Amino acid sequence: MITGRLRWLATLLAGLFGILAIFSGLDRFSEHQPSAIRLVPEAFRVDALRVEAARALASGDAERAEALASKVILAGPHDARGPAFLGAARLMAGEQSSANEAFAVARSMGLREPLVQAHFFDTALTEGDYAEAARQLDILLRAHPRLARIDYFFTSLEASEEGRARLAARLSDDPLWSGSYLGDFHASDEVLRSRARFLAEAGGGLNLSCRSVEPLVRELTQRNYMREARDISRTYCARRNQGGLLADPQFEELGNGNTFGWRRHGSGDVRISSVGESDKAVEIENRAGVTRLVLSQPIVLEAGEYRVFGSVAGANADRVLISVTCSVPGRPRGGGGALGRGQLVSAPDCPDQVLGIWLRPGSGALRLDDMRMERVGD
């Protein structure tokens, strides 16, 4: 459809000007002062003409863009940008057949011109050939990985089951553009959440590391989409999610800065330290005269009652208290009880739940390990 292609064309042109230095070889004077083309020697005017043609396309002036593209072809007949600009101008004018011919000529000159690959990507999508669309996108982004910031390419593939499968297959090869796909976020909330669901569902077919998805997890968390963030974390960060509802139940990754890991809340009166080598635990001590928060982590739970269990070693083990609140850890209201038997907590209905571990004052340190959480009635 012409309307769909005009959309990607406008988006791509805006991305080219905003992201890529695609015209790195152009004469600087003509690039920044296009009105002064007449002052540029004839041999260098082709560079200025390319700039003018691209700007005419970006402004939607198809007639002027076609005229300039024709001049670019005459001045530089072996450069793919001339026929690519001509194809884009004719596409913008609704001349589908002649646009395809121009793009085919541009493609025969090489694979690095982004307008050409974008055109054939879109053509493959229109024909329902998702394998070819994914191949064209891979070619485009391997040459220009920062174009991964343009959402249209990915959302077009993510919109269908077969498109998602083809995209997952390309991601499994860890291409150069995967970092942009997983770490550059200019997308709307809707696009980002859809991408997160796709990645979580495709977990079995993707070989992504926990570290590679961490930027996406952080971004989702910052936008307060904790459920989507947790689903991705659970899919690709198996080691830190062995506790089911809790992340890093054995405190193996304490202090690593993981989004869904434990956060320390130390102070002058509170000591928190990781102990052990192959079998780690956390040691906590509170020398203050009041109950203090020592650890917390973001969680995603259905509203209701839960029991939190843990192994506590040391004198007066019932000094450990658990809270589940919204946004920030809140001081426990109940009496607590030994974690070995499970402390009862109530999870509120909110998107930013957080579990807190508190320690009452007392002499000596406690060692905490093997945390888990279960819903009452399950």
Tab-separated table of C-alpha atoms in Angstrom:
chain	number	residue	atom	x	y	z
A	1	MET	CA	0.000	0.000	0.000
A	2	ILE	CA	1.226	3.482	-0.903
A	3	THR	CA	0.110	4.975	2.393
A	4	GLY	CA	2.152	2.461	4.376
A	5	ARG	CA	5.234	3.074	2.288
A	6	LEU	CA	4.904	6.826	2.587
A	7	ARG	CA	4.875	6.336	6.339
A	8	TRP	CA	8.128	4.360	6.388
A	9	LEU	CA	9.676	6.685	3.838
A	10	ALA	CA	8.982	9.772	5.939
A	11	THR	CA	10.158	7.989	9.076
A	12	LEU	CA	13.324	6.720	7.443
A	13	LEU	CA	14.247	10.093	5.977
A	14	ALA	CA	13.773	11.739	9.354
A	15	GLY	CA	15.934	9.044	10.907
A	16	LEU	CA	18.634	9.476	8.304
A	17	PHE	CA	18.955	13.148	9.011
A	18	GLY	CA	18.684	12.741	12.762
A	19	ILE	CA	20.843	9.657	13.292
A	20	LEU	CA	23.149	8.833	10.393
A	21	ALA	CA	25.969	10.789	8.880
A	22	ILE	CA	25.001	9.197	5.606
A	23	PHE	CA	26.343	12.014	3.534
A	24	SER	CA	29.747	12.019	5.233
A	25	GLY	CA	31.530	12.590	1.944
A	26	LEU	CA	29.555	15.699	0.992
A	27	ASP	CA	31.043	19.098	0.609
A	28	ARG	CA	30.555	20.831	3.982
A	29	PHE	CA	29.828	24.227	2.564
A	30	SER	CA	27.029	23.010	0.311
A	31	GLU	CA	25.593	20.808	3.058
A	32	HIS	CA	25.161	23.639	5.522
A	33	GLN	CA	24.495	26.355	2.942
A	34	PRO	CA	22.433	24.597	0.221
A	35	SER	CA	21.349	27.941	-1.259
A	36	ALA	CA	24.977	28.529	-2.265
A	37	ILE	CA	25.194	25.595	-4.674
A	38	ARG	CA	25.891	27.998	-7.532
A	39	LEU	CA	29.172	28.920	-5.800
A	40	VAL	CA	30.382	25.319	-5.658
A	41	PRO	CA	32.624	24.125	-8.521
A	42	GLU	CA	30.837	21.899	-11.045
A	43	ALA	CA	32.798	18.809	-10.030
A	44	PHE	CA	31.462	19.010	-6.478
A	45	ARG	CA	27.871	19.995	-7.184
A	46	VAL	CA	26.678	16.375	-7.222
A	47	ASP	CA	27.171	16.253	-3.451
A	48	ALA	CA	25.070	19.351	-2.958
A	49	LEU	CA	22.425	17.995	-5.322
A	50	ARG	CA	22.133	14.847	-3.206
A	51	VAL	CA	21.528	16.969	-0.132
A	52	GLU	CA	18.877	18.997	-1.942
A	53	ALA	CA	17.177	15.866	-3.286
A	54	ALA	CA	17.079	14.272	0.153
A	55	ARG	CA	15.664	17.414	1.724
A	56	ALA	CA	13.006	17.661	-0.974
A	57	LEU	CA	11.987	14.081	-0.158
A	58	ALA	CA	11.927	14.813	3.560
A	59	SER	CA	9.656	17.813	2.959
A	60	GLY	CA	7.289	15.780	0.761
A	61	ASP	CA	8.019	17.661	-2.458
A	62	ALA	CA	7.948	14.703	-4.836
A	63	GLU	CA	8.157	16.745	-8.049
A	64	ARG	CA	11.243	18.679	-6.966
A	65	ALA	CA	12.827	15.525	-5.489
A	66	GLU	CA	12.407	13.664	-8.794
A	67	ALA	CA	13.941	16.512	-10.787
A	68	LEU	CA	16.920	16.712	-8.430
A	69	ALA	CA	17.340	12.927	-8.342
A	70	SER	CA	17.538	12.880	-12.122
A	71	LYS	CA	20.318	15.454	-11.967
A	72	VAL	CA	22.106	13.390	-9.320
A	73	ILE	CA	22.006	10.343	-11.627
A	74	LEU	CA	23.465	12.310	-14.522
A	75	ALA	CA	26.204	13.802	-12.327
A	76	GLY	CA	27.065	10.537	-10.546
A	77	PRO	CA	25.777	7.598	-12.606
A	78	HIS	CA	27.591	4.954	-10.538
A	79	ASP	CA	26.219	6.043	-7.131
A	80	ALA	CA	23.183	4.142	-5.791
A	81	ARG	CA	21.782	7.203	-4.048
A	82	GLY	CA	20.633	8.766	-7.337
A	83	PRO	CA	18.240	5.981	-8.404
A	84	ALA	CA	17.279	5.398	-4.765
A	85	PHE	CA	16.156	9.012	-4.430
A	86	LEU	CA	14.389	8.740	-7.787
A	87	GLY	CA	12.574	5.613	-6.607
A	88	ALA	CA	11.532	7.328	-3.373
A	89	ALA	CA	10.274	10.373	-5.265
A	90	ARG	CA	8.219	8.228	-7.638
A	91	LEU	CA	6.870	6.198	-4.745
A	92	MET	CA	5.846	9.422	-3.061
A	93	ALA	CA	4.108	10.469	-6.280
A	94	GLY	CA	2.206	7.175	-6.409
A	95	GLU	CA	4.112	5.734	-9.368
A	96	GLN	CA	4.576	2.252	-7.974
A	97	SER	CA	5.898	0.444	-11.045
A	98	SER	CA	8.519	3.024	-12.009
A	99	ALA	CA	9.525	3.340	-8.336
A	100	ASN	CA	10.226	-0.399	-8.224
A	101	GLU	CA	12.351	-0.139	-11.364
A	102	ALA	CA	14.433	2.698	-9.919
A	103	PHE	CA	14.976	0.846	-6.651
A	104	ALA	CA	15.991	-2.303	-8.544
A	105	VAL	CA	18.646	-0.307	-10.413
A	106	ALA	CA	19.898	1.140	-7.102
A	107	ARG	CA	20.081	-2.333	-5.551
A	108	SER	CA	22.207	-3.604	-8.424
A	109	MET	CA	24.811	-0.987	-7.471
A	110	GLY	CA	25.311	-2.277	-3.909
A	111	LEU	CA	23.647	-3.136	-0.608
A	112	ARG	CA	24.596	-0.205	1.597
A	113	GLU	CA	21.997	2.355	0.509
A	114	PRO	CA	19.366	2.337	3.293
A	115	LEU	CA	16.457	3.605	1.185
A	116	VAL	CA	16.895	0.631	-1.140
A	117	GLN	CA	16.893	-1.979	1.620
A	118	ALA	CA	13.981	-0.270	3.351
A	119	HIS	CA	12.001	-0.381	0.126
A	120	PHE	CA	12.563	-4.085	-0.431
A	121	PHE	CA	11.891	-4.769	3.247
A	122	ASP	CA	8.504	-3.106	2.888
A	123	THR	CA	7.820	-4.860	-0.424
A	124	ALA	CA	8.478	-8.234	1.179
A	125	LEU	CA	6.126	-7.378	4.041
A	126	THR	CA	3.397	-6.400	1.586
A	127	GLU	CA	3.810	-9.749	-0.174
A	128	GLY	CA	3.767	-11.631	3.127
A	129	ASP	CA	7.333	-12.879	2.664
A	130	TYR	CA	8.538	-12.441	6.246
A	131	ALA	CA	11.747	-14.398	5.716
A	132	GLU	CA	12.816	-11.989	2.987
A	133	ALA	CA	11.679	-8.981	5.020
A	134	ALA	CA	13.817	-10.119	7.944
A	135	ARG	CA	16.754	-10.696	5.601
A	136	GLN	CA	16.464	-7.227	4.091
A	137	LEU	CA	16.185	-5.671	7.531
A	138	ASP	CA	19.280	-7.548	8.676
A	139	ILE	CA	21.229	-6.244	5.675
A	140	LEU	CA	20.045	-2.705	6.368
A	141	LEU	CA	20.853	-2.742	10.067
A	142	ARG	CA	24.201	-4.487	9.750
A	143	ALA	CA	25.283	-1.597	7.527
A	144	HIS	CA	23.537	1.056	9.637
A	145	PRO	CA	22.863	-0.416	13.127
A	146	ARG	CA	21.680	2.877	14.593
A	147	LEU	CA	18.634	2.770	12.324
A	148	ALA	CA	17.339	0.199	14.802
A	149	ARG	CA	16.027	3.259	16.646
A	150	ILE	CA	13.321	3.617	13.984
A	151	ASP	CA	10.434	1.616	15.431
A	152	TYR	CA	8.645	0.997	12.147
A	153	PHE	CA	10.988	-1.767	11.037
A	154	PHE	CA	10.619	-3.885	14.160
A	155	THR	CA	6.968	-3.208	14.870
A	156	SER	CA	6.149	-4.316	11.312
A	157	LEU	CA	7.696	-7.725	11.980
A	158	GLU	CA	6.436	-7.928	15.550
A	159	ALA	CA	2.847	-7.487	14.306
A	160	SER	CA	2.522	-11.109	13.101
A	161	GLU	CA	3.430	-14.513	14.483
A	162	GLU	CA	5.605	-15.426	11.497
A	163	GLY	CA	7.263	-12.010	11.520
A	164	ARG	CA	8.130	-12.437	15.192
A	165	ALA	CA	9.579	-15.877	14.511
A	166	ARG	CA	11.779	-14.519	11.718
A	167	LEU	CA	12.919	-11.619	13.862
A	168	ALA	CA	13.749	-13.995	16.716
A	169	ALA	CA	15.854	-16.107	14.347
A	170	ARG	CA	17.862	-13.042	13.329
A	171	LEU	CA	18.312	-11.929	16.935
A	172	SER	CA	19.652	-15.365	17.841
A	173	ASP	CA	22.685	-14.658	15.655
A	174	ASP	CA	23.545	-11.700	17.923
A	175	PRO	CA	23.809	-9.164	15.067
A	176	LEU	CA	25.459	-5.772	15.499
A	177	TRP	CA	22.075	-4.091	15.772
A	178	SER	CA	20.800	-6.223	18.671
A	179	GLY	CA	22.265	-3.737	21.165
A	180	SER	CA	20.173	-0.948	19.658
A	181	TYR	CA	17.066	-3.131	19.570
A	182	LEU	CA	17.494	-4.042	23.222
A	183	GLY	CA	18.992	-0.827	24.550
A	184	ASP	CA	17.935	2.314	22.630
A	185	PHE	CA	14.473	3.317	23.699
A	186	HIS	CA	12.676	6.123	21.917
A	187	ALA	CA	9.598	3.968	21.473
A	188	SER	CA	6.148	4.680	22.830
A	189	ASP	CA	4.935	2.757	25.845
A	190	GLU	CA	2.704	0.608	23.652
A	191	VAL	CA	5.571	-0.371	21.341
A	192	LEU	CA	7.918	-1.087	24.230
A	193	ARG	CA	5.415	-3.266	26.085
A	194	SER	CA	4.626	-5.186	22.902
A	195	ARG	CA	8.339	-5.774	22.328
A	196	ALA	CA	8.739	-6.983	25.903
A	197	ARG	CA	5.900	-9.472	25.505
A	198	PHE	CA	7.388	-10.748	22.244
A	199	LEU	CA	10.810	-11.287	23.824
A	200	ALA	CA	9.357	-13.019	26.874
A	201	GLU	CA	7.256	-15.359	24.735
A	202	ALA	CA	10.152	-16.084	22.349
A	203	GLY	CA	12.507	-17.042	25.167
A	204	GLY	CA	12.779	-20.672	24.128
A	205	GLY	CA	14.000	-19.750	20.686
A	206	LEU	CA	16.318	-16.891	21.604
A	207	ASN	CA	19.812	-17.201	22.994
A	208	LEU	CA	19.979	-13.810	24.730
A	209	SER	CA	22.029	-13.277	27.855
A	210	CYS	CA	20.699	-11.793	31.060
A	211	ARG	CA	23.108	-8.879	30.639
A	212	SER	CA	21.856	-8.124	27.120
A	213	VAL	CA	18.214	-7.732	28.229
A	214	GLU	CA	19.046	-5.752	31.371
A	215	PRO	CA	18.711	-2.325	29.628
A	216	LEU	CA	15.206	-3.236	28.488
A	217	VAL	CA	14.305	-4.484	31.964
A	218	ARG	CA	15.523	-1.203	33.475
A	219	GLU	CA	13.603	0.876	30.940
A	220	LEU	CA	10.382	-1.022	31.593
A	221	THR	CA	10.914	-0.611	35.321
A	222	GLN	CA	11.447	3.137	34.971
A	223	ARG	CA	8.196	3.370	33.032
A	224	ASN	CA	6.546	1.355	35.800
A	225	TYR	CA	5.746	-1.700	33.669
A	226	MET	CA	6.947	-4.095	36.291
A	227	ARG	CA	5.090	-7.158	35.072
A	228	GLU	CA	6.643	-6.974	31.598
A	229	ALA	CA	10.054	-6.290	33.122
A	230	ARG	CA	9.748	-9.258	35.455
A	231	ASP	CA	8.603	-11.577	32.652
A	232	ILE	CA	11.738	-10.790	30.637
A	233	SER	CA	13.935	-11.148	33.703
A	234	ARG	CA	12.414	-14.531	34.480
A	235	THR	CA	12.889	-15.690	30.899
A	236	TYR	CA	16.547	-14.747	30.435
A	237	CYS	CA	17.919	-14.535	33.970
A	238	ALA	CA	17.207	-18.029	35.282
A	239	ARG	CA	19.903	-17.966	37.986
A	240	ARG	CA	18.467	-14.952	39.736
A	241	ASN	CA	14.904	-16.260	39.565
A	242	GLN	CA	15.159	-19.680	41.160
A	243	GLY	CA	12.951	-18.553	44.025
A	244	GLY	CA	9.819	-18.271	41.919
A	245	LEU	CA	8.175	-15.069	43.134
A	246	LEU	CA	11.457	-13.702	44.503
A	247	ALA	CA	14.627	-12.906	42.593
A	248	ASP	CA	18.045	-14.137	43.753
A	249	PRO	CA	16.685	-16.128	46.738
A	250	GLN	CA	20.158	-17.327	47.785
A	251	PHE	CA	21.708	-13.821	47.585
A	252	GLU	CA	24.195	-15.051	44.985
A	253	GLU	CA	24.090	-11.740	43.105
A	254	LEU	CA	23.807	-9.332	46.004
A	255	GLY	CA	25.420	-6.030	45.066
A	256	ASN	CA	25.493	-6.678	41.296
A	257	GLY	CA	22.980	-3.936	40.578
A	258	ASN	CA	20.388	-6.158	38.899
A	259	THR	CA	17.045	-4.485	38.396
A	260	PHE	CA	15.110	-7.244	40.116
A	261	GLY	CA	17.831	-8.108	42.587
A	262	TRP	CA	18.311	-7.128	46.213
A	263	ARG	CA	19.014	-3.510	47.117
A	264	ARG	CA	21.034	-2.737	50.230
A	265	HIS	CA	19.866	-0.121	52.727
A	266	GLY	CA	22.925	0.167	54.915
A	267	SER	CA	23.770	3.030	57.268
A	268	GLY	CA	26.110	3.772	60.148
A	269	ASP	CA	24.026	1.558	62.408
A	270	VAL	CA	23.257	-1.179	59.894
A	271	ARG	CA	25.775	-3.627	58.427
A	272	ILE	CA	24.978	-5.747	55.347
A	273	SER	CA	27.564	-8.074	53.855
A	274	SER	CA	27.743	-11.034	51.523
A	275	VAL	CA	29.400	-14.102	53.048
A	276	GLY	CA	30.496	-17.440	51.655
A	277	GLU	CA	31.965	-18.475	48.324
A	278	SER	CA	30.179	-21.256	46.440
A	279	ASP	CA	27.215	-21.169	48.855
A	280	LYS	CA	26.564	-17.511	49.596
A	281	ALA	CA	24.323	-15.894	52.196
A	282	VAL	CA	23.824	-12.380	53.518
A	283	GLU	CA	24.827	-11.257	57.017
A	284	ILE	CA	22.872	-8.396	58.574
A	285	GLU	CA	23.303	-6.488	61.837
A	286	ASN	CA	21.366	-3.577	63.361
A	287	ARG	CA	23.059	-1.595	66.148
A	288	ALA	CA	20.415	1.151	66.187
A	289	GLY	CA	17.707	1.479	68.789
A	290	VAL	CA	14.878	1.114	66.251
A	291	THR	CA	13.834	-1.318	63.527
A	292	ARG	CA	15.677	-0.606	60.275
A	293	LEU	CA	15.210	-1.561	56.631
A	294	VAL	CA	18.157	-3.640	55.438
A	295	LEU	CA	17.196	-5.107	52.029
A	296	SER	CA	14.478	-4.713	49.415
A	297	GLN	CA	13.578	-5.804	45.893
A	298	PRO	CA	10.847	-4.983	43.343
A	299	ILE	CA	8.252	-7.745	42.986
A	300	VAL	CA	5.219	-8.469	40.819
A	301	LEU	CA	2.370	-10.224	42.625
A	302	GLU	CA	-1.357	-10.626	42.345
A	303	ALA	CA	-3.060	-8.851	45.234
A	304	GLY	CA	-3.647	-11.208	48.169
A	305	GLU	CA	-1.974	-12.973	51.075
A	306	TYR	CA	1.421	-14.650	50.910
A	307	ARG	CA	3.889	-16.378	53.186
A	308	VAL	CA	7.574	-15.519	53.048
A	309	PHE	CA	10.038	-18.188	54.157
A	310	GLY	CA	13.752	-18.050	54.807
A	311	SER	CA	16.644	-19.623	56.662
A	312	VAL	CA	17.887	-17.425	59.535
A	313	ALA	CA	20.921	-18.313	61.656
A	314	GLY	CA	21.883	-16.447	64.825
A	315	ALA	CA	20.480	-15.309	68.160
A	316	ASN	CA	16.872	-14.091	68.237
A	317	ALA	CA	16.117	-15.039	64.648
A	318	ASP	CA	12.602	-13.630	64.937
A	319	ARG	CA	14.086	-10.118	64.677
A	320	VAL	CA	13.690	-10.317	60.877
A	321	LEU	CA	10.457	-8.763	59.589
A	322	ILE	CA	8.979	-8.720	56.063
A	323	SER	CA	6.854	-6.044	54.397
A	324	VAL	CA	5.142	-5.787	51.004
A	325	THR	CA	4.057	-2.284	50.026
A	326	CYS	CA	3.671	-0.002	47.019
A	327	SER	CA	6.427	2.218	45.606
A	328	VAL	CA	8.792	2.236	48.620
A	329	PRO	CA	9.357	-0.266	51.452
A	330	GLY	CA	6.961	0.400	54.350
A	331	ARG	CA	7.555	-0.464	57.984
A	332	PRO	CA	5.871	-3.797	58.911
A	333	ARG	CA	2.781	-3.485	61.061
A	334	GLY	CA	2.466	-7.069	62.226
A	335	GLY	CA	4.426	-8.968	64.810
A	336	GLY	CA	6.402	-10.990	62.307
A	337	GLY	CA	7.304	-14.496	63.395
A	338	ALA	CA	10.031	-16.933	62.481
A	339	LEU	CA	10.776	-17.077	58.767
A	340	GLY	CA	11.254	-20.821	59.042
A	341	ARG	CA	7.510	-21.159	59.564
A	342	GLY	CA	6.695	-18.366	57.131
A	343	GLN	CA	5.639	-14.782	57.811
A	344	LEU	CA	2.213	-13.771	56.576
A	345	VAL	CA	2.113	-10.621	54.415
A	346	SER	CA	-0.604	-8.961	52.354
A	347	ALA	CA	0.270	-7.784	48.827
A	348	PRO	CA	-1.561	-4.597	47.804
A	349	ASP	CA	-2.985	-4.095	44.321
A	350	CYS	CA	-0.493	-1.743	42.666
A	351	PRO	CA	1.976	-1.884	39.745
A	352	ASP	CA	5.078	-0.960	41.783
A	353	GLN	CA	5.171	-3.466	44.630
A	354	VAL	CA	8.303	-3.772	46.700
A	355	LEU	CA	9.307	-6.348	49.319
A	356	GLY	CA	11.316	-5.114	52.298
A	357	ILE	CA	13.420	-7.037	54.828
A	358	TRP	CA	13.642	-5.256	58.182
A	359	LEU	CA	15.734	-6.012	61.253
A	360	ARG	CA	14.815	-5.215	64.842
A	361	PRO	CA	17.614	-3.947	67.102
A	362	GLY	CA	19.607	-6.496	69.037
A	363	SER	CA	23.102	-7.775	69.687
A	364	GLY	CA	24.879	-9.939	67.160
A	365	ALA	CA	24.520	-10.531	63.465
A	366	LEU	CA	22.042	-12.783	61.681
A	367	ARG	CA	22.741	-14.816	58.558
A	368	LEU	CA	19.905	-14.965	56.017
A	369	ASP	CA	19.579	-17.437	53.105
A	370	ASP	CA	17.138	-19.511	51.013
A	371	MET	CA	14.284	-17.027	50.711
A	372	ARG	CA	11.027	-18.042	49.035
A	373	MET	CA	7.495	-16.769	48.784
A	374	GLU	CA	4.222	-18.682	48.355
A	375	ARG	CA	0.668	-17.533	47.871
A	376	VAL	CA	-1.684	-18.602	50.645
A	377	GLY	CA	-4.033	-21.296	49.384
A	378	ASP	CA	-1.857	-22.523	46.509
